[in-house]
Structure formats: C-alpha cells, structure tokens
Tab-separated table of C-alpha atoms in Angstrom:
chain	number	residue	atom	x	y	z
A	54	MET	CA	-63.638	-70.954	1.456
A	55	SER	CA	-61.704	-68.184	-0.209
A	56	PHE	CA	-58.529	-70.090	0.282
A	57	THR	CA	-59.875	-73.254	-1.502
A	58	ARG	CA	-60.903	-71.257	-4.583
A	59	VAL	CA	-57.643	-69.394	-4.926
A	60	ALA	CA	-55.293	-72.317	-4.401
A	61	PRO	CA	-56.272	-74.275	-7.621
A	62	LEU	CA	-55.983	-71.008	-9.595
A	63	LEU	CA	-52.489	-70.480	-8.367
A	64	PHE	CA	-51.561	-74.005	-9.255
A	65	LEU	CA	-53.092	-73.698	-12.662
A	66	THR	CA	-51.226	-70.515	-13.381
A	67	THR	CA	-47.990	-72.079	-12.328
A	68	ALA	CA	-48.553	-75.108	-14.411
A	69	CYS	CA	-49.065	-73.043	-17.597
A	70	ILE	CA	-45.590	-71.359	-17.481
A	71	PRO	CA	-43.377	-72.969	-20.132
A	72	ALA	CA	-40.003	-74.298	-19.081
A	73	PRO	CA	-37.128	-71.899	-19.874
A	74	GLU	CA	-34.913	-72.753	-22.801
A	75	ALA	CA	-31.242	-73.416	-22.214
A	76	GLU	CA	-29.119	-70.192	-22.412
A	77	GLN	CA	-26.728	-69.877	-25.310
A	78	ALA	CA	-23.089	-68.977	-24.676
A	79	PRO	CA	-22.239	-65.347	-25.670
A	80	PRO	CA	-20.059	-64.921	-28.746
A	81	PRO	CA	-16.343	-64.571	-27.989
A	82	ARG	CA	-15.102	-60.977	-27.523
A	83	ARG	CA	-12.837	-59.532	-30.176
A	84	THR	CA	-9.534	-57.994	-29.087
A	85	GLU	CA	-8.349	-55.027	-31.102
A	86	VAL	CA	-4.763	-53.817	-31.092
A	87	VAL	CA	-4.687	-49.996	-30.927
A	88	GLN	CA	-1.456	-48.003	-31.118
A	89	PRO	CA	-1.040	-45.426	-28.297
A	90	VAL	CA	-1.601	-41.818	-29.239
A	91	ARG	CA	0.471	-39.048	-27.579
A	92	ALA	CA	-1.853	-36.640	-25.842
A	93	ALA	CA	-1.610	-33.096	-27.078
A	94	PRO	CA	-0.083	-30.783	-24.409
A	95	ALA	CA	-2.582	-28.683	-22.560
A	96	PRO	CA	-2.548	-25.155	-23.932
A	97	THR	CA	-0.772	-22.613	-21.759
A	98	PRO	CA	-3.389	-20.277	-20.344
A	99	THR	CA	-3.019	-16.712	-21.483
A	100	PRO	CA	-2.174	-14.562	-18.455
A	101	ALA	CA	-4.835	-12.100	-17.518
A	102	PRO	CA	-3.896	-8.617	-18.695
A	103	TYR	CA	-2.943	-6.079	-16.074
A	104	PRO	CA	-5.849	-3.836	-15.191
A	105	PRO	CA	-5.643	-0.497	-16.967
A	106	ARG	CA	-3.886	2.235	-15.037
A	107	PRO	CA	-5.001	5.839	-14.846
A	108	ALA	CA	-3.343	8.310	-17.229
A	109	VAL	CA	-1.600	10.077	-14.333
A	110	PHE	CA	1.201	9.346	-11.857
A	111	THR	CA	0.032	7.811	-8.590
A	112	PHE	CA	2.407	7.577	-5.627
A	113	ALA	CA	2.824	7.644	-1.861
A	114	GLY	CA	5.782	8.083	0.453
A	115	GLU	CA	7.856	10.790	2.155
A	116	LEU	CA	8.049	13.908	-0.026
A	117	GLU	CA	10.882	15.627	1.795
A	118	GLN	CA	14.628	15.889	1.554
A	119	GLY	CA	16.142	12.451	2.140
A	120	GLY	CA	12.733	10.869	1.495
A	121	TRP	CA	11.222	8.561	-1.123
A	122	ILE	CA	8.113	7.634	-3.100
A	123	ARG	CA	6.648	4.429	-4.516
A	124	GLY	CA	4.012	4.579	-7.218
A	125	THR	CA	2.837	3.742	-10.724
A	126	VAL	CA	3.486	5.488	-14.013
A	127	PRO	CA	0.610	6.597	-16.265
A	128	ASN	CA	-0.936	3.995	-18.545
A	129	GLY	CA	0.915	3.778	-21.852
A	130	THR	CA	4.211	5.134	-20.478
A	131	ALA	CA	7.271	4.436	-22.616
A	132	GLN	CA	9.731	6.453	-20.492
A	133	ALA	CA	9.494	8.053	-17.048
A	134	MET	CA	11.799	10.541	-15.358
A	135	LEU	CA	12.259	12.202	-11.984
A	136	GLY	CA	14.097	15.366	-12.892
A	137	GLU	CA	17.085	14.161	-14.918
A	138	GLU	CA	16.938	10.586	-13.549
A	139	GLU	CA	15.251	7.957	-15.684
A	140	LEU	CA	12.942	5.704	-13.671
A	141	ALA	CA	12.749	1.942	-13.978
A	142	PHE	CA	9.241	0.474	-13.771
A	143	ASP	CA	7.924	-3.089	-13.934
A	144	GLY	CA	5.179	-4.665	-16.046
A	145	GLU	CA	2.530	-3.212	-13.758
A	146	GLY	CA	4.049	0.263	-14.003
A	147	ARG	CA	5.397	0.287	-10.423
A	148	PHE	CA	8.448	2.431	-9.680
A	149	PHE	CA	10.616	3.686	-6.826
A	150	ALA	CA	12.253	7.113	-6.609
A	151	ALA	CA	13.858	9.233	-3.910
A	152	PHE	CA	15.087	12.709	-2.989
A	153	ASP	CA	18.637	13.588	-2.002
A	154	ARG	CA	19.480	15.248	1.304
A	155	ASP	CA	19.996	18.490	-0.644
A	156	SER	CA	17.142	18.015	-3.097
A	157	PRO	CA	15.573	21.207	-4.485
A	158	LYS	CA	12.131	22.172	-3.227
A	159	THR	CA	10.478	21.478	-6.581
A	160	MET	CA	10.975	18.458	-8.818
A	161	ARG	CA	9.027	17.012	-11.733
A	162	LEU	CA	7.773	13.553	-12.617
A	163	ILE	CA	7.640	13.276	-16.401
A	164	ALA	CA	6.131	10.467	-18.487
A	165	ARG	CA	6.468	10.145	-22.244
A	166	LEU	CA	3.667	7.988	-23.618
A	167	THR	CA	3.711	5.627	-26.573
A	168	ASP	CA	1.223	7.868	-28.408
A	169	GLY	CA	3.623	10.820	-28.240
A	170	GLN	CA	1.983	12.659	-25.349
A	171	THR	CA	3.923	13.940	-22.344
A	172	ILE	CA	2.604	14.085	-18.786
A	173	ASP	CA	4.377	16.539	-16.491
A	174	SER	CA	3.637	16.321	-12.748
A	175	PRO	CA	5.316	18.866	-10.419
A	176	LEU	CA	6.292	17.717	-6.918
A	177	THR	CA	6.903	19.808	-3.830
A	178	VAL	CA	9.769	18.414	-1.746
A	179	ALA	CA	9.664	19.674	1.839
A	180	PRO	CA	12.956	21.087	3.178
A	181	ARG	CA	14.428	19.686	6.393
A	182	ALA	CA	15.842	21.469	9.429
A	183	TRP	CA	19.158	19.624	9.562
A	184	ASP	CA	21.303	19.444	12.672
A	185	ILE	CA	23.889	22.070	11.733
A	186	GLU	CA	26.653	22.997	14.198
A	187	HIS	CA	28.674	26.145	13.649
A	188	VAL	CA	32.130	25.981	15.197
A	189	ASN	CA	34.660	28.811	15.470
A	190	VAL	CA	37.668	26.787	14.376
A	191	ALA	CA	39.287	26.328	11.009
A	192	ARG	CA	38.554	23.165	9.120
A	193	ARG	CA	41.523	20.843	9.145
A	194	PRO	CA	42.851	19.931	5.698
A	195	ARG	CA	41.924	16.381	4.695
A	196	GLY	CA	44.392	15.712	1.923
A	197	SER	CA	45.272	12.053	1.350
A	198	ASN	CA	48.811	11.000	0.646
A	199	ALA	CA	49.717	8.868	-2.351
A	200	ALA	CA	50.320	5.730	-0.294
A	201	PHE	CA	46.831	5.909	1.236
A	202	MET	CA	45.166	6.547	-2.136
A	203	ARG	CA	46.857	3.496	-3.643
A	204	ARG	CA	44.835	1.487	-1.152
A	205	ARG	CA	41.747	3.680	-1.078
A	206	GLN	CA	41.033	4.111	-4.784
A	207	PRO	CA	40.321	0.387	-5.460
A	208	GLU	CA	37.974	0.416	-2.453
A	209	LEU	CA	36.077	3.414	-3.826
A	210	ASP	CA	35.838	1.728	-7.218
A	211	ALA	CA	34.448	-1.452	-5.640
A	212	ILE	CA	31.823	0.523	-3.712
A	213	TRP	CA	30.836	2.483	-6.824
A	214	ASN	CA	30.492	-0.655	-8.956
A	215	ALA	CA	28.525	-2.477	-6.253
A	216	ARG	CA	25.977	0.338	-6.070
A	217	LEU	CA	25.477	0.097	-9.850
A	218	ALA	CA	24.574	-3.612	-9.689
A	219	GLU	CA	21.068	-4.583	-10.830
A	220	THR	CA	19.983	-7.857	-9.250
A	221	GLY	CA	16.224	-7.800	-9.708
A	222	ALA	CA	15.698	-7.640	-5.935
A	223	ARG	CA	12.259	-6.469	-4.823
A	224	GLY	CA	12.931	-5.270	-1.290
A	225	TRP	CA	12.109	-1.741	-2.455
A	226	GLN	CA	8.441	-2.770	-2.317
A	227	GLN	CA	8.592	-3.569	1.409
A	228	ASP	CA	8.177	-1.465	4.528
A	229	PHE	CA	11.686	-1.360	5.998
A	230	ILE	CA	12.484	-2.435	9.549
A	231	TRP	CA	15.280	-1.342	11.889
A	232	PRO	CA	18.353	-3.565	11.524
A	233	VAL	CA	18.972	-3.342	15.287
A	234	SER	CA	17.550	-1.562	18.306
A	235	GLY	CA	19.752	0.808	20.283
A	236	ARG	CA	20.670	4.418	20.884
A	237	ILE	CA	20.862	6.660	17.822
A	238	SER	CA	24.311	8.170	18.273
A	239	GLY	CA	24.533	9.900	14.890
A	240	ARG	CA	21.724	11.265	12.728
A	241	PHE	CA	21.516	11.496	8.966
A	242	GLY	CA	22.320	14.937	7.543
A	243	ALA	CA	24.129	16.310	10.594
A	244	GLN	CA	26.905	18.701	9.623
A	245	ARG	CA	29.520	21.075	11.002
A	246	ILE	CA	30.315	24.490	9.549
A	247	TYR	CA	33.912	25.535	10.247
A	248	ARG	CA	34.084	29.354	10.233
A	249	GLY	CA	31.679	29.411	7.304
A	250	GLU	CA	33.213	26.437	5.485
A	251	PRO	CA	30.871	23.424	5.439
A	252	GLY	CA	32.227	20.031	6.346
A	253	SER	CA	30.851	16.754	5.013
A	254	TYR	CA	27.420	15.842	6.352
A	255	HIS	CA	26.701	12.512	8.018
A	256	SER	CA	25.554	10.180	5.249
A	257	GLY	CA	23.735	7.607	7.373
A	258	ILE	CA	22.452	6.838	10.825
A	259	ASP	CA	24.589	5.453	13.677
A	260	ILE	CA	23.064	2.948	16.103
A	261	SER	CA	24.909	2.029	19.284
A	262	THR	CA	24.111	-0.835	21.647
A	263	GLY	CA	27.077	-0.131	23.916
A	264	THR	CA	28.892	-3.313	23.004
A	265	SER	CA	30.493	-5.110	20.102
A	266	GLY	CA	29.010	-8.322	18.725
A	267	THR	CA	25.324	-7.342	18.788
A	268	PRO	CA	23.537	-9.025	15.840
A	269	TYR	CA	21.886	-6.887	13.177
A	270	VAL	CA	19.448	-7.962	10.449
A	271	ALA	CA	18.501	-7.077	6.883
A	272	PRO	CA	15.981	-4.190	6.868
A	273	ALA	CA	14.412	-5.535	3.641
A	274	ASP	CA	14.891	-8.292	1.074
A	275	GLY	CA	17.851	-7.971	-1.247
A	276	VAL	CA	21.025	-9.365	-2.765
A	277	VAL	CA	24.514	-8.863	-1.342
A	278	VAL	CA	26.583	-6.950	-3.910
A	279	LEU	CA	29.638	-6.285	-1.729
A	280	ALA	CA	31.039	-7.989	1.366
A	281	GLU	CA	34.541	-6.909	2.421
A	282	ASP	CA	36.510	-7.648	5.569
A	283	ASP	CA	39.068	-4.854	5.725
A	284	PHE	CA	38.328	-1.578	3.982
A	285	SER	CA	40.430	1.315	5.250
A	286	LEU	CA	37.565	3.520	6.505
A	287	GLU	CA	34.508	1.238	6.554
A	288	GLY	CA	36.207	-1.811	8.048
A	289	LYS	CA	33.983	-4.836	7.493
A	290	LEU	CA	31.544	-3.505	4.900
A	291	LEU	CA	28.316	-4.976	3.558
A	292	ILE	CA	26.186	-3.528	0.728
A	293	ILE	CA	22.782	-4.978	-0.154
A	294	ASP	CA	20.845	-4.158	-3.320
A	295	HIS	CA	17.098	-3.808	-2.712
A	296	GLY	CA	16.268	-3.273	-6.401
A	297	GLN	CA	15.275	-0.267	-8.508
A	298	GLY	CA	18.582	1.446	-7.666
A	299	LEU	CA	18.018	1.385	-3.874
A	300	ASN	CA	20.741	-0.093	-1.654
A	301	SER	CA	21.843	-0.308	1.986
A	302	ALA	CA	25.393	-0.161	3.350
A	303	PHE	CA	26.442	-1.419	6.798
A	304	LEU	CA	29.821	-0.257	8.152
A	305	HIS	CA	32.241	-1.139	10.983
A	306	SER	CA	30.946	-4.690	11.592
A	307	SER	CA	32.831	-7.162	13.759
A	308	ARG	CA	31.592	-10.119	11.701
A	309	LEU	CA	29.671	-10.720	8.457
A	310	TYR	CA	27.453	-13.758	7.948
A	311	VAL	CA	26.670	-13.380	4.239
A	312	GLY	CA	28.774	-13.032	1.110
A	313	LYS	CA	28.568	-11.473	-2.315
A	314	GLY	CA	25.734	-12.944	-4.375
A	315	ASP	CA	23.721	-14.185	-1.384
A	316	ARG	CA	20.002	-13.434	-1.333
A	317	VAL	CA	18.809	-12.187	2.043
A	318	THR	CA	15.333	-11.788	3.454
A	319	GLN	CA	13.961	-9.109	5.727
A	320	GLY	CA	14.870	-9.853	9.343
A	321	GLN	CA	17.719	-12.262	8.476
A	322	HIS	CA	20.833	-12.046	10.655
A	323	ILE	CA	23.538	-10.663	8.355
A	324	GLY	CA	26.241	-9.285	10.657
A	325	ASP	CA	27.364	-8.215	14.124
A	326	ILE	CA	28.054	-4.676	15.312
A	327	GLY	CA	31.716	-3.719	15.738
A	328	SER	CA	34.260	-0.931	15.477
A	329	SER	CA	36.323	-2.043	12.488
A	330	GLY	CA	37.768	0.549	10.136
A	331	ARG	CA	37.803	4.167	11.253
A	332	ALA	CA	35.413	4.164	14.207
A	333	THR	CA	35.687	5.580	17.713
A	334	GLY	CA	33.612	2.802	19.282
A	335	PRO	CA	31.266	-0.090	18.459
A	336	HIS	CA	28.228	1.004	16.474
A	337	LEU	CA	26.377	0.234	13.254
A	338	HIS	CA	26.511	2.874	10.539
A	339	TRP	CA	23.553	2.226	8.200
A	340	SER	CA	23.228	4.302	5.045
A	341	LEU	CA	20.763	4.208	2.151
A	342	LYS	CA	21.223	5.437	-1.412
A	343	TRP	CA	19.035	5.593	-4.489
A	344	ARG	CA	21.246	6.139	-7.520
A	345	ASN	CA	23.350	9.131	-6.395
A	346	ALA	CA	20.848	10.410	-3.827
A	347	ARG	CA	21.642	9.908	-0.142
A	348	LEU	CA	18.572	9.079	1.930
A	349	ASP	CA	17.492	9.213	5.569
A	350	PRO	CA	16.900	5.681	6.957
A	351	LEU	CA	14.542	7.153	9.574
A	352	LEU	CA	12.084	8.025	6.787
A	353	PHE	CA	11.993	4.351	5.770
A	354	THR	CA	11.430	2.843	9.208
A	355	GLY	CA	9.677	5.438	11.309
A	356	PRO	CA	10.706	6.040	14.944
A	357	MET	CA	12.469	3.218	16.755
A	358	ARG	CA	10.180	1.453	19.210
C-alpha cells in the first residue's frame, strides 16, 4: 500500500518540472596583444657579515724554533706584525707565521687597530737541542770561482724571485702530509762545528728510499713557482707556493711531473726521487721557508708512520 501512494506523487512531481531552455552560446573571447616585459634581475643577496672576532690574537701551532702558528688577528686590525715581519691576513682575519731555526726565545705579535689602539702579545719560542757535531779539523774554504758564479748567480736569483711569488694558494691552512715514506737520512738544523767555526746547518730534511725513481707527492695544496731541470747544486728543483709566504722546495729529483704555474693538490704525484745536482745518492731533500725563516718539516707533519 505504501508503494501505491508514493508512486503517483513521484510522477506528479516529475511532471511539474519545466523543460529546460536551450543554452545560449558564450560570447567570443577577446584576445589582447601584450608586449613582453623584461623581468628585473633578482637582487644579489648581501653576504652575511663575518662573526665578530675577539679583541686579542688567537692562534695554535708549534711555538718552537723552526715551528709555526696559524691564527686570527684581533677584531678591527689594520696592520699585524710578528717582530719586524708584517703579517698578511684574509677577510676573516686568518694569518700564518713561523719561527726561524735560530729564532730568539721571545717574540711579539703586534696589532694596530683602526681606532688607533695597539695590542702587543709576547710569545715564548722554545729553543731546540739541535744535532751539533764538533769536529777537530779545520773548515775547508768554500770560495767559488768566477766561472761557477756566472752559472750560479742566475740560479740564486731565480730561487729568490720564486720564493717572493704570491699566488693566492691556501695550502697553508692544511695539515701537511709527508711527500714520501722512507728513512730520514738528514735532519733539519743539523750542523758541524769545525774547531769552533760553525758550518752551514742542514736547511731541510732528507728522505731516502734506497732507490731512484720513487714517486713523491705534494705535502699541501699550492702553485708551482719554479720547476728547473738542471741547477748546479739542486739538480732538478721544484718550488711550490702554499700561500701567505710559505713555500716548499724539493731537490735532486730524477723527474718532475709539473711545471711553473701549475696548481697542485695535496697528495698529487709531482716528482720522482733522484740524485741530480750535488748529491751523494738518491734521496729527496724537502725544505720549507716562510719569508726568510727556515722551518722544520717535521713540525708540520708529525712523526712518519
């Protein structure tokens, strides 16, 4: 019964719905011609300022003869000095400095600030017990004849100029590695005293592998500032600038694999050990200098493992 009452109602409701009118076509769309507009370049973000530095020198390293330090200058520094040597420092105030083999026991870091103040920081440089051999013989004269000096002087000039080169290298920020593993056959600073007259001390470290041709690598990043095949004393000579006045020299090679102007990376094969120049046998002589200070490579690498 429910179904019979609902059915007519549904029909009636359906019958009362008016028929839909015919749809009208939409008006035609208008097309506008718009000239392109060049987008303004995105503004270059302003680099974040360096965090403020303390108003004192901060540094770490090897404070001993033949050693070195890395650190930052006080905030607001206009000029920094280690003794009489002016220090270079980057935009973050980072610097490198070092102590000669015969450095005095006391030195001073000095900063002159932009506001006129001066900060003076004394340093204690530990003395070293160098390997000194006293021999009871007269030192042989080492005069050079004119013919030799005609060859030698241009070599000395080339070495001097190469060590003055500023390449922007940043190897000075790295922890140095050994260029080759072997027996240390000559230590930095060793010296003979001939009846009270001192001879020249050993300016680098000698590493022997017992054979010629052993590859050696760059101890840190840098730029080659000198690569010579036949210097009278050094033989095949390579000098690499590590930046901030720090450079490495490699003597007596049998072969060089890089040339002047090449950028090298730490661990890159740069030469082979040899006995070129004035050498008694195959070995690598590796020396380090900062400005005019001669440095001990062992203090850069730590003991050979």
